[in-house]
Short mmCIF file of C-alpha atoms in Angstrom, two decimals:
data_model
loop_
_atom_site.label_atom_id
_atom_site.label_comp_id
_atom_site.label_asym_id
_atom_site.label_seq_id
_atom_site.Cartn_x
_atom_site.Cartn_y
_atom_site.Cartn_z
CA UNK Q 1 -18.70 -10.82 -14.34
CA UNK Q 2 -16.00 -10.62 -12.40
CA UNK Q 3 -13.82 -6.95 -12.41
CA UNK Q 4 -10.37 -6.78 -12.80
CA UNK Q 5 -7.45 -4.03 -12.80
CA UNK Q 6 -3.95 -4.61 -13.28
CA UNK Q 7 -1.57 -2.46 -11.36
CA UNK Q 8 1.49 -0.28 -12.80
CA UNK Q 9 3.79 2.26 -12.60
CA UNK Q 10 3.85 5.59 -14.39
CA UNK Q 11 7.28 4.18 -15.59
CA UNK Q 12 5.71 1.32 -17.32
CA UNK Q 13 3.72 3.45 -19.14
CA UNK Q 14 5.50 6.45 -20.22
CA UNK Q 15 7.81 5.85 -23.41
CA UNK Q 16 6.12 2.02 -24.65
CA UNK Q 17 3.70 2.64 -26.74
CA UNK Q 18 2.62 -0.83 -26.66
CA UNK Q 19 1.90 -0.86 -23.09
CA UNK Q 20 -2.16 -0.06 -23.56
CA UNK Q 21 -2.60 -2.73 -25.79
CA UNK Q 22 -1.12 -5.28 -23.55
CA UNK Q 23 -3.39 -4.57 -21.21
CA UNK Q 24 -6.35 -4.84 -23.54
CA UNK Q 25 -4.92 -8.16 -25.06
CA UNK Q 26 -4.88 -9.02 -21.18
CA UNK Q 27 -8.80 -8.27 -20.80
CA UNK Q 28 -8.57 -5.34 -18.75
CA UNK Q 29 -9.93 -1.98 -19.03
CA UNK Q 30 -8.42 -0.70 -15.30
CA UNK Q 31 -4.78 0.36 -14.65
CA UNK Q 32 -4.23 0.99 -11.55
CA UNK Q 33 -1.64 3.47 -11.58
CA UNK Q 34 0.99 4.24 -8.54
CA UNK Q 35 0.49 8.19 -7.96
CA UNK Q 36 2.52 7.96 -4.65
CA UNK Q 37 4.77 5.17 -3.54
CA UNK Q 38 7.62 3.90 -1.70
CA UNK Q 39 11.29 3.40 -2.78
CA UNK Q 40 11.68 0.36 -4.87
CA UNK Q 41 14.26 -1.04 -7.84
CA UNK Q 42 11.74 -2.13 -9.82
CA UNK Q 43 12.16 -4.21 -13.37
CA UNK Q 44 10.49 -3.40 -16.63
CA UNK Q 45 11.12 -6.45 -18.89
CA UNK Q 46 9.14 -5.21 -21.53
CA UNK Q 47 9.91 -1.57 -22.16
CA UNK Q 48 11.87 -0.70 -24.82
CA UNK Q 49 14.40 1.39 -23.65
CA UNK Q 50 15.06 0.42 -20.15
CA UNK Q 51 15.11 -2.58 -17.94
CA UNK Q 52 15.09 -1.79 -14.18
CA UNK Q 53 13.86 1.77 -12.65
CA UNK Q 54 15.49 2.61 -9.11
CA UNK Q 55 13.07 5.04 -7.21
CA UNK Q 56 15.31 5.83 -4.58
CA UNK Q 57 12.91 7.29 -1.74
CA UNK Q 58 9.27 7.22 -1.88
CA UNK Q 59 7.95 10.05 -3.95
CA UNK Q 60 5.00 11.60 -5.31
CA UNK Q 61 4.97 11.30 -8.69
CA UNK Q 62 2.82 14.68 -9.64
CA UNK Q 63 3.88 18.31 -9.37
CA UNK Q 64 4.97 19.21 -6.17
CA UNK Q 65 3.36 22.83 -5.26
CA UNK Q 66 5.19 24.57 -2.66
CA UNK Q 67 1.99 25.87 -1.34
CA UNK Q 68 0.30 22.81 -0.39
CA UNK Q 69 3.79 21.63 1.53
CA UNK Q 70 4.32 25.30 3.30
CA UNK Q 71 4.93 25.25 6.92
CA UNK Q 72 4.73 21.39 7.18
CA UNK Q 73 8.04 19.30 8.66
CA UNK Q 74 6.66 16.52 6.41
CA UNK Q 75 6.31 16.99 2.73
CA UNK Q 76 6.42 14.56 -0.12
CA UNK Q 77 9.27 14.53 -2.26
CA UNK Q 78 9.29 14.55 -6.13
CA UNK Q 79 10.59 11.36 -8.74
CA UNK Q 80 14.19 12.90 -9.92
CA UNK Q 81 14.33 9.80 -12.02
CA UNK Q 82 11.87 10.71 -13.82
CA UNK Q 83 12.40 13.21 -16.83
CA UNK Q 84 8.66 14.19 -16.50
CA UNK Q 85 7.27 16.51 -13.99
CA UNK Q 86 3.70 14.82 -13.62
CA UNK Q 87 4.40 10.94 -14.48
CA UNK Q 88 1.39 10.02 -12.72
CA UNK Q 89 -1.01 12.67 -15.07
CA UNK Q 90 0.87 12.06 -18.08
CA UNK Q 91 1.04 8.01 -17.95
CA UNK Q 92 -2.93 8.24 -17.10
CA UNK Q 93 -3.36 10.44 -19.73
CA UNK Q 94 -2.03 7.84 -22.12
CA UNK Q 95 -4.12 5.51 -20.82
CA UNK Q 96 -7.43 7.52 -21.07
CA UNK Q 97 -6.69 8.29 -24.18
CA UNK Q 98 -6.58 4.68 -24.92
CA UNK Q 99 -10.06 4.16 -23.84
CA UNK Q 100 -8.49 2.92 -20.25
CA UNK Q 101 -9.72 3.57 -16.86
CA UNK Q 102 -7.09 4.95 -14.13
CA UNK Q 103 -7.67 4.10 -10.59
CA UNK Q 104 -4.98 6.27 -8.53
CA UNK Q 105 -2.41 4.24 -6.41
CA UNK Q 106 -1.31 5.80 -2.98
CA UNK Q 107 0.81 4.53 -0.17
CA UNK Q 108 0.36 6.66 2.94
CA UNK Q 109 2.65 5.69 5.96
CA UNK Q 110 5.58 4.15 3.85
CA UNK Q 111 8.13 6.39 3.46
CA UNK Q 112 11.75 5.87 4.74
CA UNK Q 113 12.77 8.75 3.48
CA UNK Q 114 10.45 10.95 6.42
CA UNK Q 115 11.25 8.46 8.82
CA UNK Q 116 15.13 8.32 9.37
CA UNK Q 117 15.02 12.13 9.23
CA UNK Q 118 12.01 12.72 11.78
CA UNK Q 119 12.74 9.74 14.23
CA UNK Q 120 9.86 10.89 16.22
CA UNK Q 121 7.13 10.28 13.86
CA UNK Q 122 8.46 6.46 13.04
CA UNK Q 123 7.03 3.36 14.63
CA UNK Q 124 9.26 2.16 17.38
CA UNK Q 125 9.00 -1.37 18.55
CA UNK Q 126 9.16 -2.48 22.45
CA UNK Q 127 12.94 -2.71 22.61
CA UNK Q 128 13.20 0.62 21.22
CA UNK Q 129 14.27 -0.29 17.91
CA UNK Q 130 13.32 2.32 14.84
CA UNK Q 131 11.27 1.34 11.79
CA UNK Q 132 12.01 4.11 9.86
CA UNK Q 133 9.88 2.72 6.64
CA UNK Q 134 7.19 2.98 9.03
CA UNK Q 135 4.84 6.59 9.81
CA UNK Q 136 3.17 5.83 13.01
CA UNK Q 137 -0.74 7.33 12.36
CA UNK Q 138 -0.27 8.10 16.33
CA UNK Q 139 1.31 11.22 15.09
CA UNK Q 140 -0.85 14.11 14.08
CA UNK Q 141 1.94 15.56 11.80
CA UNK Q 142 1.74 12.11 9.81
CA UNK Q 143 -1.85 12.02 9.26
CA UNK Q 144 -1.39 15.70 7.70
CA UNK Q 145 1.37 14.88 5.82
CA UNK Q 146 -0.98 11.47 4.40
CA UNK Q 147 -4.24 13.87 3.63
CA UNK Q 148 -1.88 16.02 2.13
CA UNK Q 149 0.05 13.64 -0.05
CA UNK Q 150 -3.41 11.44 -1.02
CA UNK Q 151 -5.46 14.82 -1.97
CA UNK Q 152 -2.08 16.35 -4.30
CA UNK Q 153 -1.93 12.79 -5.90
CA UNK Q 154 -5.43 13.00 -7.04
CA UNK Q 155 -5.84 17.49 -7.64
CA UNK Q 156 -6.34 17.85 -11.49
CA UNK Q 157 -5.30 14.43 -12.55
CA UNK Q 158 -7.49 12.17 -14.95
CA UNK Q 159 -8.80 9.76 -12.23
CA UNK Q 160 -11.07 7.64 -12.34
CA UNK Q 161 -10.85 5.99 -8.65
CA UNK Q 162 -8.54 5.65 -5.77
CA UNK Q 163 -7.10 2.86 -3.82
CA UNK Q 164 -5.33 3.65 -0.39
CA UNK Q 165 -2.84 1.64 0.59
CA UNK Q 166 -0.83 1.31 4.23
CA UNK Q 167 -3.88 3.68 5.50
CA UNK Q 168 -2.71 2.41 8.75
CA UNK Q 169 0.64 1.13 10.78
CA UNK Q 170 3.26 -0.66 9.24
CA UNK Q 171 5.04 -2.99 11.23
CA UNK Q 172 7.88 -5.37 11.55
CA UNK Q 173 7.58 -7.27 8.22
CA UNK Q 174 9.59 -5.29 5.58
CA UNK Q 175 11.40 -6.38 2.63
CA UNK Q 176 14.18 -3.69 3.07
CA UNK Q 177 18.07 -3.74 2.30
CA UNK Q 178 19.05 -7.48 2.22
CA UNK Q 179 16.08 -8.55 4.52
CA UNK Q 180 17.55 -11.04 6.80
CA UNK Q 181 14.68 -11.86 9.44
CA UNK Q 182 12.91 -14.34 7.69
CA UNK Q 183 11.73 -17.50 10.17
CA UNK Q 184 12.98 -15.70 12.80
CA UNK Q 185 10.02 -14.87 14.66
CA UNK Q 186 6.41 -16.80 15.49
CA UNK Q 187 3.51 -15.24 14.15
CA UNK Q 188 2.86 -14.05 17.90
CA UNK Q 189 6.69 -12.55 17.99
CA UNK Q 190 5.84 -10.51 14.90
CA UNK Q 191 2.67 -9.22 16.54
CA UNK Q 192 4.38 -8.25 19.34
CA UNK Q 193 7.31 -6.80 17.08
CA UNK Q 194 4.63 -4.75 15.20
CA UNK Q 195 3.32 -2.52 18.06
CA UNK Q 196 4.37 0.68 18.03
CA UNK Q 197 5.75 2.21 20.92
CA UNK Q 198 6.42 5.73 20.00
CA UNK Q 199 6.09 8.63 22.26
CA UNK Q 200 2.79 9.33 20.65
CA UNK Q 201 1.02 6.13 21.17
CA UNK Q 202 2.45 5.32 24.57
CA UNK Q 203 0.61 8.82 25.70
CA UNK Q 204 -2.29 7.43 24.14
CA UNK Q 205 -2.23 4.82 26.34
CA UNK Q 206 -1.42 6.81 29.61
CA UNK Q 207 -4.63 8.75 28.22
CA UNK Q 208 -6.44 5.64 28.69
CA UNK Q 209 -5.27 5.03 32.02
CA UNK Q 210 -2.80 2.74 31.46
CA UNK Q 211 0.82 2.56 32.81
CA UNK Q 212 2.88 2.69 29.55
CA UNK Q 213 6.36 1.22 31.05
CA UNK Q 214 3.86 -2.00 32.33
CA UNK Q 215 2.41 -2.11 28.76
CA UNK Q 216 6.23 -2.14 27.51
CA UNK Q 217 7.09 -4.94 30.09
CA UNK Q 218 4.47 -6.99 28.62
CA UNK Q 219 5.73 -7.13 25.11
CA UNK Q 220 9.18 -7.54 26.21
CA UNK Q 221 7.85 -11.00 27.30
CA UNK Q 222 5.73 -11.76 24.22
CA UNK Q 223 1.92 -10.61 26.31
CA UNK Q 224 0.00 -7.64 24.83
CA UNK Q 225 -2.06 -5.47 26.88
CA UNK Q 226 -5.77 -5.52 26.28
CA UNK Q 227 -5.38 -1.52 25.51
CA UNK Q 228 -2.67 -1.75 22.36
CA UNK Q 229 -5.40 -2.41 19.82
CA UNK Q 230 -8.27 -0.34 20.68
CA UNK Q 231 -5.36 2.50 20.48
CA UNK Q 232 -4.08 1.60 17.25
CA UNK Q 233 -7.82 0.94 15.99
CA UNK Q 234 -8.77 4.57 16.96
CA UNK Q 235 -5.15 6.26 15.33
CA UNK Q 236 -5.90 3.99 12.04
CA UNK Q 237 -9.56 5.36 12.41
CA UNK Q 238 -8.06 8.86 12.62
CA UNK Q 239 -5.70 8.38 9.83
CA UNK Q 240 -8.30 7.62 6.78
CA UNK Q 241 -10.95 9.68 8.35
CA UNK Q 242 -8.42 12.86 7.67
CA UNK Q 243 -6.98 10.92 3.86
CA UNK Q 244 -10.83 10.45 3.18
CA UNK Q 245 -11.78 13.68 3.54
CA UNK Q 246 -9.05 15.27 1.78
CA UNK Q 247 -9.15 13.01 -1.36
CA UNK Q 248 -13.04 13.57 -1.76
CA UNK Q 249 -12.82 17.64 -1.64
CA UNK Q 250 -11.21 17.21 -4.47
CA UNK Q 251 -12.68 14.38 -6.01
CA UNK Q 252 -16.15 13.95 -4.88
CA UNK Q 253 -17.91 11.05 -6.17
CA UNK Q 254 -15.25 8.71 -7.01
CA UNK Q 255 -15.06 5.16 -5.80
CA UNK Q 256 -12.43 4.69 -2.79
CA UNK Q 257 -10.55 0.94 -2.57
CA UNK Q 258 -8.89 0.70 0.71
CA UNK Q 259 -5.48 -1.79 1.40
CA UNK Q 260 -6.87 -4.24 4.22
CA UNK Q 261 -7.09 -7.27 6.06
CA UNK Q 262 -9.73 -9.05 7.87
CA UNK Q 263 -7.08 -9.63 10.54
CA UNK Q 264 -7.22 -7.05 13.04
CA UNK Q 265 -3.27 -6.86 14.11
CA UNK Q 266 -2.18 -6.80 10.63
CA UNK Q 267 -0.06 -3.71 9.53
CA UNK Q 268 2.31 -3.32 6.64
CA UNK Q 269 0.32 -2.09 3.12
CA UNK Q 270 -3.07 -4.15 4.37
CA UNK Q 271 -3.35 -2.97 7.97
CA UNK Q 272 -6.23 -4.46 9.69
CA UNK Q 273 -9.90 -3.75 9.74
CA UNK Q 274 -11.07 -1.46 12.15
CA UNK Q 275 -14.57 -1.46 13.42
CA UNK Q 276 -15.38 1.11 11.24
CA UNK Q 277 -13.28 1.09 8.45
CA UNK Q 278 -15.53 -0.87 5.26
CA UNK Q 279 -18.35 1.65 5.95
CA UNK Q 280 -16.19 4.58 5.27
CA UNK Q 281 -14.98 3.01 1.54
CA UNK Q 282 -16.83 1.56 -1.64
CA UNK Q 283 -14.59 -1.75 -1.87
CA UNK Q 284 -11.95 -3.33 0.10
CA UNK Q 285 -8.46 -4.76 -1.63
CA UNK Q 286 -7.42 -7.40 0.73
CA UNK Q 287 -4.03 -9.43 0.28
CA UNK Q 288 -4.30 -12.99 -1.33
CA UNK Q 289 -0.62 -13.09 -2.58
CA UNK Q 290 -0.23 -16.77 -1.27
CA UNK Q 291 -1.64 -19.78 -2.70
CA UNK Q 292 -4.27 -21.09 -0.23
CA UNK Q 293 -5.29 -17.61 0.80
CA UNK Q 294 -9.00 -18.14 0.12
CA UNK Q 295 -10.03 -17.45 3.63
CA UNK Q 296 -8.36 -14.42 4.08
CA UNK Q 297 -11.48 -12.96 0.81
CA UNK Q 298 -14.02 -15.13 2.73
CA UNK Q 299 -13.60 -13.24 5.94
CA UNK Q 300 -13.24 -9.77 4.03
CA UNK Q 301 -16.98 -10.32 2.73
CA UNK Q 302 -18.40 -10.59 6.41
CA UNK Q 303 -17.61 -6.96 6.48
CA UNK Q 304 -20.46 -5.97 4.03
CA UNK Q 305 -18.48 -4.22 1.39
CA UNK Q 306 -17.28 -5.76 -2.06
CA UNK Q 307 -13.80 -7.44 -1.79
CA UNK Q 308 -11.44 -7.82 -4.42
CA UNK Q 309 -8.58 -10.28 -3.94
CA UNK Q 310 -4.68 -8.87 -4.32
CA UNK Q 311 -3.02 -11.62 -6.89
CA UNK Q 312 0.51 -11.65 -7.99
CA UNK Q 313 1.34 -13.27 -11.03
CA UNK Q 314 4.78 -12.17 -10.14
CA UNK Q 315 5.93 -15.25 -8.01
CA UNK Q 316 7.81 -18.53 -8.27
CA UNK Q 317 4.07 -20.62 -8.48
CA UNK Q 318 3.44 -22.74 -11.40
CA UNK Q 319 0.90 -21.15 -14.01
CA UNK Q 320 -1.70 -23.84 -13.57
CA UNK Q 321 -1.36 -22.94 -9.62
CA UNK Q 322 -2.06 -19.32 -10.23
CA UNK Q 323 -5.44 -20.14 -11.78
CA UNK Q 324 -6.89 -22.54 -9.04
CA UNK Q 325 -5.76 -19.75 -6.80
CA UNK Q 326 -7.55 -17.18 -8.46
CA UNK Q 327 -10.99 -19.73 -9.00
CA UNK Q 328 -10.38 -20.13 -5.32
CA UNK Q 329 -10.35 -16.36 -4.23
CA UNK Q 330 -13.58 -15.91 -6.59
CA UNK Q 331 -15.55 -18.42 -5.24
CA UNK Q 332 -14.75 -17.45 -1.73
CA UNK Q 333 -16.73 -14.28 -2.56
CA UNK Q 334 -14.17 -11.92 -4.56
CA UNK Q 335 -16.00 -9.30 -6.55
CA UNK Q 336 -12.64 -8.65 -8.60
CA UNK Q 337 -9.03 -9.21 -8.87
CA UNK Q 338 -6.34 -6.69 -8.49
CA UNK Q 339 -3.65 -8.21 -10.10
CA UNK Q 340 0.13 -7.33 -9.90
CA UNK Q 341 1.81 -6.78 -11.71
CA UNK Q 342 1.72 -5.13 -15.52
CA UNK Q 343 5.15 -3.75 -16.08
CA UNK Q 344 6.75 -6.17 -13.33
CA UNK Q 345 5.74 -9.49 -15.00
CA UNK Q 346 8.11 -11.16 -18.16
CA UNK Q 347 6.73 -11.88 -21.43
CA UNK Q 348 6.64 -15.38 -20.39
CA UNK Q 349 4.43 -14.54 -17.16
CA UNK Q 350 1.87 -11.71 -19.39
CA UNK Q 351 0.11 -14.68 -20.72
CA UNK Q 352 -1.42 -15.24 -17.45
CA UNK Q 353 -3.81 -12.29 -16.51
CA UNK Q 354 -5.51 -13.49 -19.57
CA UNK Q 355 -5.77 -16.78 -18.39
CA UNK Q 356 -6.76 -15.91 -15.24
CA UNK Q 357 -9.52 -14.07 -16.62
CA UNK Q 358 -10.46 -16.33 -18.56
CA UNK Q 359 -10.81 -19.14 -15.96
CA UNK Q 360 -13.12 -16.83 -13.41
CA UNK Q 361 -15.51 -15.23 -16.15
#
């Protein structure tokens, strides 16, 4: 059998009533349920009193307690736009209640609202150009601030499990303000364009011995020094070992998904595997948006762990598309299907997670 959760947001939740059964009539017994996440204008279709939500900065949709923030330069921000003080509890409440499971949603190193005001903690490209969506795990202060945020999403909340994602660097590709970069760059180019060259990680490569203006040089001219990714590997490594061990003090025992890819230079929400990283979590979630993205689950399983496959039934593809894409990720070895999205998706579109189901059971 294979397992499937459909992703949401407190939002979709809170104030339709009809929401649990949807997902029920869509097989499902998982929600998983955004507890902190990035700024987006998101549409709800299908609720009855609204239809768009605009989460202005990335937020942390629970109670914010001023003593688990004290003395830190980098604190999570609450969801204004929400009229409830813990969406996150009460929408999983709701869902508990209706006989659901709640797998907690968290992005880590997204959050553009810490980044244009702390410059120095922000991933900074070769030319010296600011991603200010982007937390650079370099930074000590931004693994805090991500243990911190991941173990207040989870303290006294009805959770079930936890899925982690941009537990790593983000890089280049954003779809920000009126994205204008597409085809721009090679696939090397965005590489290249997604190492960070903060103040923190060029001492980290000093600290290796290596001259951090040559390492620069390179990626001005499109050639990346051998140390940039054992660097980034062991910063990543540091990142979820700190998140990990904050989320299970206060949730011990429950199943951890982590955001990944089999490709070790990717950043953005599915950074790249480390060495290490499937041995520290129960599952991996790695991204099989596209159609044709098969290999990217086959190459996931070589790491040991279970892998579910990231499907969007939020795209332009034709229905009958969607479900030899999701056969496809299955028999390439995917345990499960996370599929996107619950609230996002039309009436005309809900149809589908049932018949994806349906064609991979």
């Amino acid at each position: 059998m294979v397992n499937a959760a459909g992703h949401a947001y407190p939002w979709d939740v809170l104030g339709d009533p009809d929401f649990p059964a949807r997902v029920r009539k869509a097989g499902m017994d998982t929600v998983t349920l955004a507890a902190a996440y990035h700024s987006t204008r998101a549409a709800t279709p299908l609720h009855p009193a609204r239809r768009t939500v605009d989460a202005r900065h990335a937020a942390l949709y629970r109670p914010i307690r001023p003593e688990a923030w004290a003395g830190k330069r980098l604190w999570a921000a609450a969801a204004d736009w929400m009229g409830e003080p813990d969406p996150f509890g009460a929408a999983a409440r709701v869902l508990q209640d209706n006989g659901l499971r709640v797998t907690a949603w968290i992005v880590l190193t997204h959050s553009t609202r810490i980044g244009a005001v702390h410059q120095d903690v922000a991933v900074v490209n070769c030319f010296g150009e600011l991603y200010p969506y982007a937390l650079c795990p370099a930074g000590p202060e931004v693994r805090r601030y991500a243990a911190t945020l991941a173990a207040e999403a989870v303290r006294d909340a009805p959770v079930d499990a936890v899925s982690l994602e941009a537990c790593g660097q983000m890089g280049v590709d954003h779809l920000g303000h009126h994205e204008k970069t597409a085809g721009a760059w090679t696939a090397h180019g965005r590489k290249v364009l997604s190492v960070c060259c903060c103040g923190w990680c060029r001492a980290a490569w000093r600290q290796a011995g290596v001259d951090d203006d040559e390492v620069i040089d390179g990626l001005r001219r499109e050639r990346i020094h051998d140390v940039v990714l054992p660097v980034r590997q062991a910063h990543t490594d540091a990142l979820r070992a700190e998140v990990l061990a904050a989320v299970r003090a206060v949730l011990p025992g429950a199943p951890i998904r982590l955001h990944a890819s089999p490709d070790p230079w990717a950043t953005g929400p599915s950074p790249g595997l480390t060495p290490t990283a499937a041995a520290d979590v129960d599952a991996l979630l790695v991204p099989a948006w596209p159609l044709g993205a098969a290999g990217v689950v086959a190459a996931a399983t070589a790491y040991g762990k279970p892998v579910d496959a990231y499907v969007t039934v939020v795209s332009e593809a034709e229905p009958r598309e969607v479900l030899r894409h999701a056969r496809a990720v299955v028999d390439a070895g995917a345990a499960g299907l996370g599929l996107y999205h619950l609230g996002l998706a039309p009436a005309w579109r809900q149809g589908l997670f049932a018949d994806i189901l349906g064609a991979v059971r």
